[in-house]
CSV table of C-alpha atoms and ligand atoms in Angstrom, one decimal:
chain,number,residue,atom,x,y,z
D,1,MET,CA,-38.8,55.7,67.1
D,2,PRO,CA,-37.7,55.9,63.8
D,3,VAL,CA,-40.2,55.4,61.5
D,4,GLU,CA,-39.3,53.0,58.1
D,5,ASN,CA,-40.2,54.1,54.4
D,6,VAL,CA,-41.0,50.4,53.4
D,7,ASN,CA,-41.3,51.7,49.8
D,8,LYS,CA,-37.4,52.6,50.3
D,9,CYS,CA,-35.9,49.7,52.5
D,10,LEU,CA,-34.1,47.0,51.1
D,11,HIS,CA,-34.2,44.3,54.0
D,12,CYS,CA,-30.2,44.4,54.0
D,13,GLY,CA,-30.2,44.5,58.0
D,14,LEU,CA,-27.8,47.2,58.2
D,15,CYS,CA,-29.8,49.4,61.2
D,16,VAL,CA,-30.3,46.0,63.0
D,17,GLY,CA,-26.9,45.7,63.5
D,18,SER,CA,-26.2,49.0,64.2
D,19,CYS,CA,-28.7,49.9,67.1
D,20,PRO,CA,-26.8,49.9,70.2
D,21,ASN,CA,-29.8,49.2,72.1
D,22,ASN,CA,-31.2,46.0,70.0
D,23,ALA,CA,-34.2,47.7,69.5
D,24,ILE,CA,-34.7,46.8,66.0
D,25,PHE,CA,-35.8,44.2,64.3
D,26,LEU,CA,-36.3,42.8,60.5
D,27,ASN,CA,-39.1,40.6,59.8
D,28,GLU,CA,-40.1,39.4,56.7
D,29,VAL,CA,-42.2,42.5,55.8
D,30,ARG,CA,-40.9,45.2,57.4
D,31,LEU,CA,-38.6,46.2,60.3
D,32,GLU,CA,-40.2,46.7,63.9
D,33,PHE,CA,-38.7,48.8,67.1
D,34,ASN,CA,-38.7,48.3,70.6
D,35,GLU,CA,-39.3,49.9,73.5
D,36,ASP,CA,-35.7,49.9,74.1
D,37,CYS,CA,-35.2,52.5,71.1
D,38,THR,CA,-33.5,55.7,72.8
D,39,GLU,CA,-34.2,57.5,69.2
D,40,CYS,CA,-30.6,57.7,68.9
D,41,GLY,CA,-31.0,58.4,65.6
D,42,LEU,CA,-28.2,56.0,64.7
D,43,CYS,CA,-29.9,53.7,62.3
D,44,SER,CA,-31.2,56.9,60.1
D,45,ARG,CA,-28.2,57.5,59.4
D,46,ILE,CA,-26.2,54.4,58.6
D,47,CYS,CA,-29.1,53.5,56.4
D,48,PRO,CA,-27.5,53.5,52.5
D,49,VAL,CA,-31.0,54.3,50.7
D,50,GLY,CA,-32.3,56.8,53.7
D,51,ALA,CA,-35.5,54.4,54.4
D,52,LEU,CA,-35.6,55.8,58.2
D,53,THR,CA,-36.9,58.9,59.6
D,54,PRO,CA,-35.9,59.5,63.2
D,55,GLY,CA,-38.0,60.2,65.9
D,56,GLY,CA,-41.5,59.0,64.8
D,57,LYS,CA,-44.4,57.8,67.3
F,101,SF4,S1,-30.6,50.0,56.6
F,101,SF4,FE1,-32.2,50.9,55.5
F,101,SF4,S2,-32.3,49.3,53.9
F,101,SF4,FE2,-31.2,48.8,55.3
F,101,SF4,S3,-32.9,47.2,56.9
F,101,SF4,FE3,-32.6,49.2,57.6
F,101,SF4,S4,-34.2,50.7,56.6
F,101,SF4,FE4,-33.9,48.9,55.2
F,102,SF4,S1,-33.0,55.6,66.8
F,102,SF4,FE1,-30.9,54.5,67.9
F,102,SF4,S2,-31.8,53.2,69.9
F,102,SF4,FE2,-33.6,53.5,68.1
F,102,SF4,S3,-33.6,51.9,66.9
F,102,SF4,FE3,-32.3,53.1,65.9
F,102,SF4,S4,-30.5,52.8,66.8
F,102,SF4,FE4,-32.1,52.2,68.0
């Protein structure tokens, strides 16, 4: 699953809408990912501030 840099994330929600598997959830504090993530990397590429690093555990 992607790793969120909580210091960079703006909580804009773009990545949430970009995930083809609906594996990203935005709660009040940070993003959460579920097991539906296929490591496609789309969310990392779409984030405007580079807050997601793909392929983390
Ligand atoms: S697209 Fe980037 S800045 Fe926006 S909510 Fe996702 S991780 Fe945060
Ligand atoms: S890597 Fe792909 S499947 Fe996983 S959370 Fe990001 S967009 Fe969704």
